[in-house]
Each structure stands twice: as structure tokens, then as C-alpha cells.
XYZ file of C-alpha atoms in Angstrom:
683
model
C 0.000 0.000 0.000
C 2.882 2.360 0.766
C 4.288 1.706 -2.699
C 0.894 2.366 -4.318
C 0.558 5.534 -2.261
C 3.888 6.771 -3.591
C 2.916 5.924 -7.187
C -0.164 8.138 -7.094
C 0.876 10.780 -4.557
C 1.015 14.273 -6.042
C 2.247 17.724 -5.031
C -1.073 19.569 -5.166
C -1.560 22.287 -2.579
C -4.522 22.530 -0.223
C -5.868 25.307 -2.431
C -5.909 23.036 -5.500
C -7.535 20.256 -3.472
C -10.282 22.686 -2.500
C -10.613 23.723 -6.152
C -11.059 20.087 -7.188
C -14.083 19.768 -4.916
C -15.639 22.799 -6.661
C -15.335 21.399 -10.195
C -18.758 20.667 -11.728
C -19.170 16.933 -12.257
C -19.058 14.467 -13.833
C -15.470 15.088 -14.931
C -14.082 13.569 -18.138
C -10.353 13.346 -18.880
C -9.850 12.765 -22.619
C -6.517 11.281 -23.648
C -6.189 9.798 -20.177
C -3.920 6.951 -21.231
C -1.144 9.414 -22.060
C 1.423 10.859 -19.678
C -0.260 14.085 -18.583
C -3.782 12.686 -18.923
C -3.042 9.700 -16.688
C -1.445 11.871 -14.000
C -4.400 14.277 -14.014
C -6.926 11.435 -13.948
C -5.285 9.644 -11.018
C -4.996 12.902 -9.061
C -8.677 13.708 -9.616
C -9.922 10.142 -9.111
C -8.110 9.947 -5.778
C -10.277 12.818 -4.546
C -13.593 12.296 -6.376
C -15.611 9.337 -7.631
C -17.294 11.000 -10.621
C -14.148 11.114 -12.772
C -13.808 9.173 -16.038
C -10.753 8.379 -18.149
C -11.386 8.335 -21.900
C -8.971 6.893 -24.423
C -9.027 5.031 -27.706
C -7.680 1.878 -26.021
C -7.777 2.468 -22.261
C -7.444 -1.186 -21.296
C -4.188 -1.856 -23.128
C -2.069 1.099 -21.987
C 0.676 0.389 -19.472
C -0.391 3.230 -17.185
C -3.674 1.391 -16.588
C -2.136 -2.095 -16.457
C -2.633 -2.137 -12.685
C -5.347 0.150 -11.342
C -5.125 1.612 -7.833
C -7.798 0.733 -5.283
C -9.543 4.071 -5.730
C -10.176 3.518 -9.474
C -12.871 1.209 -10.819
C -12.656 -0.338 -14.319
C -16.059 1.266 -14.933
C -14.295 4.646 -14.903
C -12.314 3.740 -18.036
C -14.146 4.754 -21.203
C -13.331 3.868 -24.794
C -13.432 6.952 -27.021
C -12.207 7.604 -30.551
C -11.867 11.374 -30.655
C -11.553 11.375 -34.446
C -14.986 9.724 -34.859
C -17.838 12.170 -34.265
C -20.274 9.358 -33.499
C -18.023 7.927 -30.793
C -17.655 11.354 -29.164
C -21.397 11.963 -29.321
C -22.186 8.610 -27.711
C -19.780 9.173 -24.810
C -21.068 12.708 -24.223
C -24.684 11.548 -24.225
C -23.938 8.687 -21.836
C -21.768 10.533 -19.299
C -23.017 14.115 -19.743
C -19.749 15.549 -18.367
C -19.804 19.073 -16.954
C -16.018 19.495 -16.804
C -13.791 18.132 -19.562
C -10.011 18.120 -19.788
C -8.718 17.290 -23.266
C -5.125 16.076 -23.159
C -5.203 13.993 -26.318
C -2.414 14.632 -28.796
C -0.600 12.990 -31.665
C 2.615 14.161 -33.297
C 4.455 15.469 -30.250
C 6.914 12.580 -30.395
C 9.434 12.024 -33.158
C 8.055 8.535 -33.865
C 4.559 9.937 -34.552
C 4.874 11.005 -38.174
C 1.495 10.170 -39.739
C 0.646 13.610 -41.097
C -3.020 12.882 -41.712
C -3.500 11.600 -38.187
C -1.665 14.589 -36.695
C -4.303 16.952 -38.070
C -7.155 14.526 -37.481
C -6.445 14.097 -33.762
C -5.266 17.603 -32.904
C -7.848 19.581 -34.876
C -10.766 17.433 -36.064
C -10.854 15.657 -32.716
C -11.189 18.975 -30.884
C -14.019 20.025 -33.197
C -15.825 16.729 -32.586
C -15.469 17.238 -28.842
C -16.807 20.796 -28.923
C -19.827 19.798 -31.011
C -20.556 16.807 -28.787
C -20.347 18.882 -25.606
C -22.554 21.610 -27.057
C -25.349 19.074 -27.457
C -25.319 17.969 -23.804
C -24.136 21.163 -22.141
C -20.744 21.722 -20.556
C -19.394 24.184 -17.999
C -15.687 23.906 -18.789
C -13.467 22.448 -21.518
C -9.746 22.892 -20.911
C -7.652 21.886 -23.909
C -3.955 21.025 -23.829
C -2.222 23.256 -26.332
C 1.524 23.347 -26.859
C 4.423 25.754 -26.725
C 5.181 24.365 -30.201
C 2.488 26.740 -31.464
C 5.025 29.563 -31.185
C 7.451 27.566 -33.320
C 10.367 29.726 -34.369
C 9.148 32.589 -32.172
C 10.128 30.678 -29.046
C 12.063 33.040 -26.750
C 9.685 33.900 -23.895
C 6.727 34.863 -26.132
C 3.608 36.399 -24.648
C 0.274 34.887 -25.667
C -0.272 37.768 -28.092
C 2.997 37.046 -29.945
C 3.019 35.825 -33.531
C 2.576 32.078 -33.966
C 5.189 30.656 -36.357
C 4.629 26.885 -36.372
C 7.549 24.803 -37.631
C 5.928 21.338 -37.824
C 2.633 19.700 -38.751
C 1.992 19.117 -35.069
C 2.488 22.801 -34.273
C 0.256 23.868 -37.173
C -2.532 21.531 -36.029
C -2.284 22.831 -32.468
C -2.463 26.421 -33.736
C -5.589 25.566 -35.718
C -7.201 24.030 -32.627
C -6.417 27.087 -30.497
C -8.055 29.378 -33.068
C -11.025 27.028 -33.273
C -11.563 27.262 -29.515
C -10.982 31.012 -29.605
C -13.822 31.262 -32.143
C -16.222 29.080 -30.150
C -15.297 30.821 -26.904
C -15.609 34.409 -28.082
C -18.381 34.116 -30.667
C -20.500 31.310 -29.177
C -19.591 31.879 -25.502
C -18.552 28.255 -25.205
C -16.710 27.809 -21.863
C -13.288 26.718 -23.048
C -9.619 27.550 -22.655
C -6.262 26.517 -24.104
C -3.182 25.901 -21.975
C 0.023 26.125 -23.999
C 2.168 23.627 -22.173
C 5.925 23.824 -22.122
C 8.145 20.809 -21.356
C 6.138 18.885 -18.791
C 7.988 16.046 -17.045
C 7.515 13.711 -14.104
C 5.780 10.436 -13.137
C 4.138 8.370 -15.901
C 6.101 10.064 -18.704
C 6.950 8.062 -21.842
C 10.011 5.887 -21.391
C 11.912 7.316 -24.365
C 11.731 10.966 -23.240
C 14.663 12.948 -21.857
C 13.808 13.044 -18.151
C 12.891 9.335 -17.761
C 16.108 8.437 -19.580
C 18.050 10.904 -17.433
C 16.595 9.533 -14.189
C 17.013 5.918 -15.300
C 20.649 6.497 -16.203
C 21.227 8.541 -13.042
C 19.943 5.737 -10.837
C 22.482 3.496 -12.587
C 25.276 5.995 -11.977
C 25.575 7.557 -15.425
C 24.136 9.864 -18.059
C 21.996 9.132 -21.109
C 23.109 10.281 -24.592
C 22.641 14.056 -24.727
C 22.344 16.510 -27.612
C 24.012 19.935 -27.862
C 24.458 21.523 -24.406
C 22.863 24.823 -25.515
C 19.565 23.170 -26.428
C 17.043 24.564 -23.964
C 13.620 23.853 -22.501
C 11.260 25.339 -19.973
C 10.677 22.344 -17.685
C 7.359 22.216 -15.791
C 6.754 19.512 -13.202
C 3.675 17.475 -14.036
C 1.729 18.290 -10.858
C 2.174 22.001 -11.470
C 0.792 21.482 -14.976
C -2.225 19.448 -13.844
C -2.993 22.064 -11.187
C -3.172 24.653 -13.969
C -5.932 22.631 -15.653
C -8.000 22.684 -12.475
C -7.511 26.430 -12.090
C -8.392 27.102 -15.732
C -11.680 25.192 -15.442
C -12.746 27.394 -12.534
C -11.480 30.720 -13.909
C -10.868 31.611 -17.545
C -13.354 29.097 -18.969
C -15.987 31.351 -17.398
C -14.340 34.780 -17.437
C -12.372 34.630 -20.719
C -13.750 31.793 -22.876
C -11.424 30.906 -25.748
C -8.317 32.365 -24.101
C -4.898 30.742 -24.570
C -2.462 30.855 -21.643
C 1.187 29.784 -21.314
C 1.960 27.162 -18.671
C 5.670 27.681 -18.056
C 8.172 28.489 -15.336
C 9.735 31.343 -17.294
C 13.174 29.812 -16.773
C 15.441 28.791 -19.660
C 17.003 25.446 -18.741
C 19.700 24.144 -21.080
C 20.858 20.556 -21.375
C 24.014 21.670 -19.611
C 21.848 22.831 -16.678
C 19.965 19.516 -16.793
C 23.197 17.523 -16.593
C 24.468 19.691 -13.740
C 21.264 19.090 -11.766
C 21.447 15.343 -12.432
C 25.044 15.257 -11.237
C 24.009 16.844 -7.959
C 20.795 14.836 -7.423
C 22.329 11.437 -8.210
C 25.844 12.148 -6.976
C 27.430 11.332 -10.314
C 31.249 11.394 -10.263
C 31.872 12.302 -13.912
C 30.722 14.943 -16.365
C 28.417 14.114 -19.297
C 29.393 13.817 -22.933
C 27.283 16.061 -25.151
C 26.488 15.524 -28.814
C 25.968 11.759 -28.519
C 22.278 12.236 -29.298
C 21.132 14.044 -32.444
C 19.097 17.215 -32.196
C 15.572 16.979 -33.542
C 14.587 19.319 -36.338
C 12.463 21.437 -33.972
C 15.036 21.658 -31.147
C 15.913 25.291 -30.427
C 18.409 27.041 -28.174
C 16.048 29.642 -26.678
C 12.847 27.755 -25.963
C 11.231 29.037 -22.774
C 7.940 30.620 -21.817
C 6.335 33.703 -20.329
C 3.957 32.734 -17.481
C 2.793 36.256 -16.588
C -0.740 35.821 -17.947
C -1.183 32.505 -16.128
C -0.400 34.174 -12.813
C -2.703 37.079 -13.646
C -5.690 35.108 -14.968
C -5.393 31.743 -13.194
C -3.591 32.698 -10.025
C -1.108 29.990 -11.000
C 2.651 29.714 -10.962
C 5.063 26.787 -10.965
C 5.967 25.688 -7.434
C 8.338 22.753 -7.992
C 11.934 23.566 -8.935
C 13.688 21.469 -11.562
C 16.071 19.897 -9.056
C 13.213 18.977 -6.708
C 11.214 17.666 -9.643
C 14.117 15.370 -10.542
C 14.191 14.013 -6.990
C 10.427 13.426 -6.992
C 10.636 11.681 -10.358
C 13.497 9.490 -9.140
C 11.475 8.493 -6.054
C 8.558 7.608 -8.293
C 10.758 5.609 -10.680
C 11.999 3.480 -7.787
C 8.460 2.791 -6.573
C 7.160 2.189 -10.093
C 9.759 -0.420 -11.043
C 7.238 -3.330 -11.204
C 4.841 -1.228 -13.285
C 7.593 -0.060 -15.618
C 8.843 -3.605 -16.172
C 5.373 -4.521 -17.374
C 5.313 -1.505 -19.677
C 5.717 -2.600 -23.305
C 8.146 -0.940 -25.648
C 6.377 2.008 -27.223
C 5.205 1.053 -30.690
C 2.780 2.615 -33.079
C -0.766 1.313 -32.831
C -1.771 -0.518 -35.987
C -5.141 -0.825 -37.662
C -6.350 -3.764 -39.726
C -9.106 -3.054 -42.256
C -11.629 -5.842 -42.763
C -13.275 -5.639 -46.203
C -16.384 -7.792 -46.383
C -18.255 -8.367 -49.641
C -21.969 -8.801 -48.896
C -24.799 -10.163 -51.047
C -27.882 -11.665 -49.407
C -25.953 -11.807 -46.140
C -28.274 -9.767 -43.894
C -28.556 -12.600 -41.357
C -24.823 -13.272 -41.242
C -23.598 -9.656 -41.042
C -24.356 -9.048 -37.310
C -22.752 -12.374 -36.386
C -19.753 -11.561 -38.579
C -19.360 -8.226 -36.776
C -19.524 -9.788 -33.300
C -17.023 -12.488 -34.209
C -14.572 -9.947 -35.658
C -14.786 -7.777 -32.532
C -14.222 -10.832 -30.361
C -11.259 -11.903 -32.520
C -9.614 -8.518 -31.894
C -9.944 -8.663 -28.100
C -6.656 -10.572 -27.613
C -5.016 -8.315 -30.215
C -5.751 -5.043 -28.409
C -2.928 -5.453 -25.867
C -0.585 -5.654 -28.852
C -1.814 -2.283 -30.114
C -4.217 -3.498 -32.809
C -7.546 -1.928 -33.675
C -9.984 -2.734 -36.456
C -11.760 -0.973 -39.282
C -14.668 -2.925 -40.775
C -15.897 -2.013 -44.262
C -19.057 -3.812 -45.343
C -19.592 -3.535 -49.105
C -23.221 -4.175 -50.023
C -23.094 -5.271 -53.661
C -26.726 -4.209 -54.298
C -28.218 -7.081 -52.343
C -31.990 -7.542 -52.820
C -32.240 -8.353 -49.095
C -31.931 -5.734 -46.336
C -28.134 -5.917 -46.069
C -27.818 -2.124 -46.189
C -30.240 -1.620 -43.312
C -28.313 -4.068 -41.129
C -24.988 -2.429 -42.048
C -26.402 1.036 -41.260
C -27.315 -0.154 -37.769
C -23.753 -1.329 -37.156
C -22.372 1.992 -38.447
C -24.490 3.880 -35.923
C -23.349 1.535 -33.175
C -19.611 1.440 -33.914
C -17.597 4.363 -35.372
C -15.060 1.871 -36.723
C -17.621 0.418 -39.139
C -18.104 1.824 -42.652
C -20.797 0.803 -45.108
C -20.592 1.082 -48.898
C -23.537 0.310 -51.190
C -23.155 -0.214 -54.940
C -25.624 0.988 -57.560
C -25.975 -2.556 -58.923
C -24.383 -5.956 -58.497
C -20.818 -5.690 -59.802
C -19.515 -8.919 -58.271
C -17.401 -9.736 -55.255
C -14.107 -8.761 -56.906
C -15.311 -5.224 -57.542
C -16.731 -5.117 -54.017
C -13.327 -5.953 -52.562
C -11.653 -3.292 -54.689
C -14.277 -0.707 -53.713
C -13.619 -1.366 -50.041
C -9.867 -1.361 -50.587
C -9.998 2.204 -51.952
C -11.833 3.344 -48.817
C -9.618 1.490 -46.335
C -7.060 3.200 -44.109
C -5.526 0.249 -42.237
C -1.904 -0.819 -42.090
C -3.103 -4.176 -43.397
C -6.259 -5.329 -45.179
C -8.197 -8.574 -44.791
C -10.632 -9.698 -47.517
C -13.618 -11.778 -46.417
C -16.915 -13.004 -47.820
C -19.979 -11.955 -45.866
C -21.473 -15.456 -45.620
C -19.258 -16.538 -42.668
C -17.433 -19.136 -44.752
C -14.247 -17.191 -44.000
C -13.830 -17.605 -40.206
C -12.955 -14.362 -38.349
C -11.261 -16.486 -35.690
C -8.388 -16.977 -38.152
C -7.566 -13.244 -38.187
C -5.050 -13.435 -35.289
C -3.159 -16.158 -37.168
C -3.055 -14.002 -40.299
C -1.718 -11.093 -38.244
C 0.874 -13.308 -36.544
C 2.212 -14.361 -39.954
C 2.279 -10.709 -41.054
C 4.211 -9.723 -37.922
C 6.785 -12.397 -38.727
C 7.567 -10.688 -42.030
C 5.017 -11.870 -44.589
C 3.623 -9.172 -46.879
C 0.711 -11.326 -48.022
C -0.965 -14.055 -45.955
C -3.605 -16.144 -47.730
C -6.045 -18.601 -46.230
C -5.417 -22.078 -47.634
C -8.449 -24.355 -47.727
C -7.305 -27.784 -46.586
C -10.880 -28.918 -46.103
C -14.295 -27.610 -47.107
C -17.873 -28.543 -46.272
C -19.351 -29.070 -49.744
C -20.752 -31.898 -51.921
C -18.108 -34.335 -53.138
C -18.384 -33.282 -56.785
C -17.850 -29.610 -55.818
C -14.830 -30.494 -53.684
C -13.310 -32.352 -56.630
C -14.141 -29.469 -58.995
C -12.480 -26.880 -56.718
C -9.367 -29.013 -56.256
C -9.138 -29.544 -60.013
C -9.572 -25.832 -60.757
C -6.754 -24.697 -58.467
C -4.379 -27.250 -59.912
C -5.247 -26.406 -63.524
C -5.074 -22.684 -62.736
C -1.701 -23.092 -61.018
C -0.354 -25.112 -63.958
C -1.535 -22.644 -66.612
C -0.856 -19.312 -64.879
C 2.151 -17.241 -65.873
C 3.027 -16.620 -62.200
C 3.110 -19.061 -59.257
C -0.434 -19.368 -57.899
C -0.981 -20.869 -54.428
C -3.250 -23.900 -54.535
C -6.565 -23.945 -52.643
C -6.253 -20.229 -51.798
C -9.372 -18.114 -52.261
C -9.859 -14.401 -51.668
C -9.725 -14.733 -47.870
C -6.403 -13.423 -46.646
C -4.360 -10.453 -45.447
C -2.222 -8.043 -47.453
C -0.087 -5.284 -46.015
C -0.457 -1.651 -47.056
C 2.430 -1.799 -49.528
C 0.819 -4.673 -51.443
C -2.581 -2.970 -51.184
C -1.251 0.221 -52.768
C 0.163 -1.781 -55.669
C -3.187 -3.519 -56.199
C -4.895 -0.133 -56.354
C -2.561 0.925 -59.161
C -3.906 -1.754 -61.527
C -6.227 -0.200 -64.092
C -7.715 -3.392 -65.534
C -11.506 -3.683 -65.391
C -11.943 -7.454 -65.282
C -10.118 -8.263 -62.066
C -9.362 -11.621 -60.485
C -8.125 -10.730 -57.021
C -6.476 -13.957 -55.946
C -4.472 -13.927 -59.171
C -3.452 -10.278 -58.784
C -2.469 -10.975 -55.206
C -0.046 -13.627 -56.434
C 1.124 -11.438 -59.335
C 2.348 -8.550 -57.124
C 4.833 -10.905 -55.498
C 6.491 -9.968 -52.182
C 6.795 -12.496 -49.381
C 3.698 -14.714 -49.273
C 2.662 -17.480 -46.903
C -0.441 -19.618 -46.439
C -2.412 -20.319 -43.271
C -4.420 -23.571 -43.468
C -8.073 -23.631 -42.418
C -11.273 -25.616 -42.903
C -13.887 -23.725 -44.909
C -17.408 -24.298 -43.556
C -20.705 -24.127 -45.431
C -22.801 -20.971 -45.447
C -24.462 -20.400 -42.091
C -27.601 -18.954 -43.688
C -29.302 -19.422 -47.044
C -27.964 -21.226 -50.069
C -24.962 -20.447 -52.211
C -25.611 -18.566 -55.446
C -22.675 -20.318 -57.135
C -23.777 -23.253 -59.296
C -21.421 -25.644 -61.096
C -21.821 -23.642 -64.325
C -21.004 -20.386 -62.506
C -17.917 -21.961 -61.019
C -16.823 -23.162 -64.474
C -17.271 -19.593 -65.764
C -15.304 -18.348 -62.744
C -12.490 -20.805 -63.471
C -12.375 -19.706 -67.101
C -12.217 -16.047 -66.001
C -9.234 -16.732 -63.762
C -7.333 -18.785 -66.329
C -7.844 -16.333 -69.196
C -6.901 -13.394 -66.935
C -3.524 -14.850 -66.006
C -2.451 -17.134 -68.807
C -1.917 -17.068 -72.574
C -1.137 -20.775 -72.571
C -4.539 -21.681 -74.094
C -3.477 -19.736 -77.209
C -0.201 -21.650 -77.269
C -2.092 -24.919 -76.932
C -4.336 -24.012 -79.875
C -1.243 -23.253 -81.917
C 0.345 -26.552 -80.879
C -2.861 -28.416 -81.741
C -2.952 -26.799 -85.188
C 0.679 -27.701 -85.890
C 0.123 -31.250 -84.648
C -2.960 -31.714 -86.824
C -1.091 -30.318 -89.834
C 1.668 -32.906 -89.505
C -0.838 -35.686 -88.819
C -2.707 -34.676 -91.948
C 0.541 -34.634 -93.947
C 1.501 -38.073 -92.653
C -1.980 -39.433 -93.363
C -1.862 -38.049 -96.909
C 1.425 -39.830 -97.633
C 0.079 -43.034 -96.121
C -3.138 -42.986 -98.142
C -1.281 -41.982 -101.338
C 1.096 -44.948 -101.076
C -1.682 -47.284 -99.986
C -3.767 -46.275 -103.008
C -1.171 -47.658 -105.427
C -0.218 -50.679 -103.340
C -3.797 -51.740 -102.615
C -6.051 -50.085 -105.184
C -9.637 -49.816 -103.843
C -12.366 -51.763 -105.623
C -15.225 -49.662 -104.213
C -15.546 -46.062 -102.955
C -14.900 -46.123 -99.178
C -13.978 -43.693 -96.384
C -17.201 -41.678 -96.166
C -17.313 -42.250 -92.372
C -13.753 -41.041 -92.032
C -14.542 -37.892 -93.987
C -17.579 -37.137 -91.847
C -15.727 -37.718 -88.562
C -12.762 -35.630 -89.671
C -15.064 -32.812 -90.748
C -16.956 -32.842 -87.458
C -13.758 -33.146 -85.424
C -11.998 -30.318 -87.233
C -15.117 -28.185 -87.030
C -15.313 -28.735 -83.270
C -11.650 -27.878 -82.838
C -12.117 -24.721 -84.906
C -15.141 -23.628 -82.876
C -13.324 -24.234 -79.583
C -10.321 -22.308 -80.889
C -12.556 -19.447 -82.003
C -14.292 -19.386 -78.612
C -10.940 -19.156 -76.829
C -9.848 -16.360 -79.147
C -13.233 -14.712 -78.643
C -12.759 -14.757 -74.869
C -9.422 -13.007 -75.141
C -10.781 -10.482 -77.656
C -13.812 -9.870 -75.417
C -11.530 -9.065 -72.503
C -9.573 -6.653 -74.674
C -12.873 -4.994 -75.628
C -13.856 -4.597 -71.963
C -10.525 -3.005 -71.139
C -10.664 -0.647 -74.130
C -14.127 0.619 -73.161
C -12.689 1.674 -69.772
C -15.999 1.585 -67.934
C -15.904 2.041 -64.146
C -15.346 -1.159 -62.222
C -18.137 -0.181 -59.823
C -20.380 2.733 -58.903
C -20.974 3.626 -55.269
C -24.543 4.664 -54.529
C -24.074 5.420 -50.833
C -21.443 5.505 -48.112
C -22.502 5.013 -44.489
C -20.363 6.357 -41.628
C -21.822 6.740 -38.159
C -25.267 8.278 -38.547
C -24.288 9.973 -41.810
C -25.382 8.744 -45.228
C -23.368 10.148 -48.139
C -25.288 9.986 -51.421
C -24.006 12.929 -53.430
C -21.197 12.023 -55.810
C -19.045 14.898 -54.530
C -19.471 13.810 -50.898
C -18.591 10.197 -51.693
C -15.552 11.306 -53.713
C -14.415 13.520 -50.835
C -14.753 10.610 -48.410
C -12.592 8.387 -50.624
C -10.050 11.186 -51.156
C -9.787 11.688 -47.393
C -9.105 7.983 -46.928
C -6.426 8.070 -49.629
C -4.901 11.208 -48.126
C -4.797 9.600 -44.700
C -2.993 6.579 -46.124
C -0.510 8.776 -47.994
C 0.229 10.794 -44.866
C 0.609 7.705 -42.712
C 2.847 5.735 -45.042
C 4.776 8.419 -46.892
């Protein structure tokens, strides 16, 4: 208990404790799984019971790996700030009166997804404001950043020019102006705190102060950049106290105001090393320059806290040296928690693209099974995006999909104007996907969602493409034989190696997905294209069950047509075989002519014979010619389809949350946003 007490003990004054009791409740801390958010949440939750921690994945973050006695799991709330529907649902359920938004993306060097930087730091703030307006809110305090000043970094006042020097800074500037607009024009009770270099308990493991303390406890220094590089270091409990003060003051008196949260002291890396030497009793001096400077590191980066003292009645109380000692004490007590902390990695999203036709009964079950399959993946940083593509089903597939979209912000629905086929449905969903990897599935539950973790495991081990390999299938014997025969014939005829017994079900990484999207051909055969792009591929065996509902729409004739489509799309060998047959028949005819010519003189016929032979040869040659023409016709027909360049599909509607996009411009914008997000994330 003493160790737990030390983990969550803070340096708040009696005045701040009294202020906490005056905050209108319930209280919602957004971005609570991060460093500053977690510290603020634990400090508030230790004093009040109506405090909630909201995060995209609250249950998998190391700061919540072991909850203190005063926190209930019911206080952890899942919230995707970038999804308006998710924000609206949380606001309607909790109806928070005081909200602290500490969510951010892009502050760390590893966070370089440009699209997500703007989505989280600007669009997320807009979603939060709109959601809170609907339910009423008495205070929204938003975590801004000293990065907003950018190049104008030497003790700027809040009225100084903002010169952002990164995407993160630009997004934070945009958010501060957004809140300034809503505060001043709409009297929305909000404020922005421009935080300088906050440090202390629960900070990310790869940041300067945790590395400094960790090395100091071991009797050394971490790699350090240029000694003149400076910061304005603010101890975390001073920073969290400022949020409490802002909620009770400027949110009401000066809505939309931005205030610096700084000490006003310029602390260089040389000063940091000197303090560490004294705190940890280090015998030697540090070596500078062993760590590279980041592109936004500056030599005169410190703040002006005058307005904070004037408007909030706040000033930093903890000196840097004392803050180092407090952090070191916490690090010692937190050793078991920190050992359980995983190495910081980027969260990854897997897009599930599900082609649906007459699958209205299976779709809800498919959704539940996918969500359940991702439960063990969440601790590894995985989240899902589910895209249901309704290929103009005559059943109520679209209605069922719309219900799931309203329920889960991670679900997207696409409806086609007519039935274009499953291959076009997969491609349509692929264009709209934003995941780091994509899984193709049929909507009839014949592709088991429970196999998804195995596909992801193979991807993590280095495979670019992971295909499901059907080692067994529940189907009539003649269909099993037909499928086996097709894959072997297809593999033998194709111009590239084709995996046997591998359907569309499988996973491809984003690199392979982007290459697939570059293909302009109209008549696509996905499993063939997947093999054609190459990269490292591996199969995962599984048993393919029968449809759970209804009957298959694929008859034997349709499957024969499907086989012909695949073979003609990926092989010109049939043309070579026709040529070989023609040459063979020519030489057989020549040999037969010589034989009959010689035989005529050796054994002259007494009567006219051979009419049967003539008839059979005529019919046989005619059949061969017709088959040859049909093969040629198939190839020519495919050329015709490609030359006409018709669209591969037409989207009639896109469903996202409660929104239904039907206008062509709106649908195009949605797809462009998805493409832009992917470009920003993977550039």
C-alpha cells in the first residue's frame, strides 16, 4: 500500500484540493492513457468518484495495467476522438460538466502520420466541442503546446506571432483558433493551456527526463544533444494544477483564451546535466552531442507565465532539481509497473473488407465475431476498421450495415448501384480502407474471423501477403473435386506461381494494397493479382465451412465460368495450346496423306470407301475450330472490356456513423480523405 501511495501521490496544494471539490461533475479526462492525462486522472480520481478516463484503447495502456484501489474499471471509457459518433455517444452517456482534453498525436518524433496529426489535434477537438454543445458543458480545458510559437520561441507572450515549424504545431495552432472562435463568438466555456516541457511520473520511457533519471539511478548519463539546447521544464503536478484552475477561472471569465503554462526559466541541457550530477551524486561529467538534435530543437525555448499568474492565479511551485528528486522516487516505486510496460510502438489498424450479397442474417454475427477476434489483439496495439460492401443485395443488407455503423464508429458501409460482383466489391472497399493491413472476407461466414489473429501473426513475422489455404471444405463431393481440379489447372496454366486452394480470404499489407490499387484493368481476379504482385507470401491452413444462412448462389456452371475467367486473366497458354494443336494436326494430316497416297497404289480400292472417315474428320476439325474461335473470342472480349474503360463499380451510398453520403461529390471527398490519410501515414 505504501508503494501504491507513492505511485499516485502528487504535489497539489490545499488550495488546489479545495478547487477540485468545486469542479462541476461528472469530470471527463480525454486522452487519459497518455502521460499528462493519466497523471491528471489519477490525481482527480483519488479525490472524487465522478471522474472518467477516456482513451481510444484504455485497457491496453501500461499506465492502466494495474489500477489503484480508488479507481474502478467502470471509470475507463473507450473513445475515438476522431470519430464524431463515438464522441457523441460518450457525451450523451456521461453528460460531463467538466472536460479536460489532453489527447495529442505528433508530439513525439516517432509519430509522423501527417493525416493523423491533423485529425487528432484539430478534427478531434471540433468533434469534442460539437458533442459537448449538445449535452451542455461548464468547462473544456484543452492542452495546447508551446510548439504553437514555433520559431518565435524566446519567452513569447500569448499575443505574440505564432510561427509553427511542424505539422503538429500547425494543427495545435488551428485548434487554439477554433476554440478562440467558439469561446468568443459562441460563448462556449473553453480555454487553451500552452504547455511547455512537462515532465515527471508516468512520462513516456523514451523521453529525456525518464532516460536521465534511469541512467542517473544506474550511476551515469543518457546520450545528450548539444548543451545549448534549452527547454522550460514544468513539473507534471504544477501542470495538472493549472488545468484545475483554468476550469474554474478563464473558462468562465475569458472563454477561448490561450495561456502559457511555463516556469519562465530557460534550462539548457548543460543545466539539466548539472542538476542530475548533484541529485544522483554522479562522479563524472556528461558527454554532449551523442544524441542528435531533432529538427524542432531550439536554443532559446522558454515561456512567459505572466498571464497565467494574472488570470489563473497559478505559478510553478516545484523547482527542476526537486522535480528530478520526486521523479526518481517515483521511478523506484514504479519499477514493477515499468517492467510490465511494453516498448512504445505505433498502434496498428487492420481493415476488414467484407463483400456482402444476401448476407443480412450473417452480417451481425460476422461483426460480433470480428470484434471478439480482436480482443486478444488489443494489448498488442491493434484496432480494427470494418468495411461492409453491399453489392446491391436484394435483401436488407444495407439496413443491417447502417445499424452497425451507428453503433460502432469503426464500421463503414458502402452500397453499390448494382451488383458488380465480389471482386469489384473488394476493390471498392480497398480504396476506402485506411488500415496498415487489409483482410478480404466473404460476408457469408465461410471465412472464419477467428483466423484473423493467425493471419496477423504471420504478417508480424515478415510476410507481406498471408492467404487462407483451404485444406478442407464442407461441400458436396463433386464440388470439392471441382475446386481441387480448378486450383491445380489454374496453377499449372498461370504465368506466375499461384498458391493452390487459396481463395480471396487473406491479409495483405499496405504496400501490397497500394500496388493492387494501381492496376487499371476492369476485369479483375483478385487472388491472381495478389499472387502477381509478389512480395513475401505465406499460407495459413483452415477448414472452410458451409454458409451459415441461405444457399450459395454459385452453381457448377457459374464456377466453371469463374475458373475460365481466372485462367484467361492470367495465362496465354490456351493460345499456345491451340497453336500446338494446329501444328500437330497439320503434320498428322501430312503423314496421313502420304500413307493414303502410297496405300492407293499398293492396294487399289475396288469400291468407294472412307465416307465415315470424312464425316468424322469434318466434325472433329469443325469442333476444334469452334473451340479455338471461342478461346480467341474470350481473349478479344476481354480486350474490348478493357478498351471501353468503364468504371469497375459505382458507389450509390457511403454510411459512416449516422451519416449517409449519397451525393457524388461527398462520396468522392470521403474516398479522397481515406487516400490522403494513407498517404500521410505511409509516406
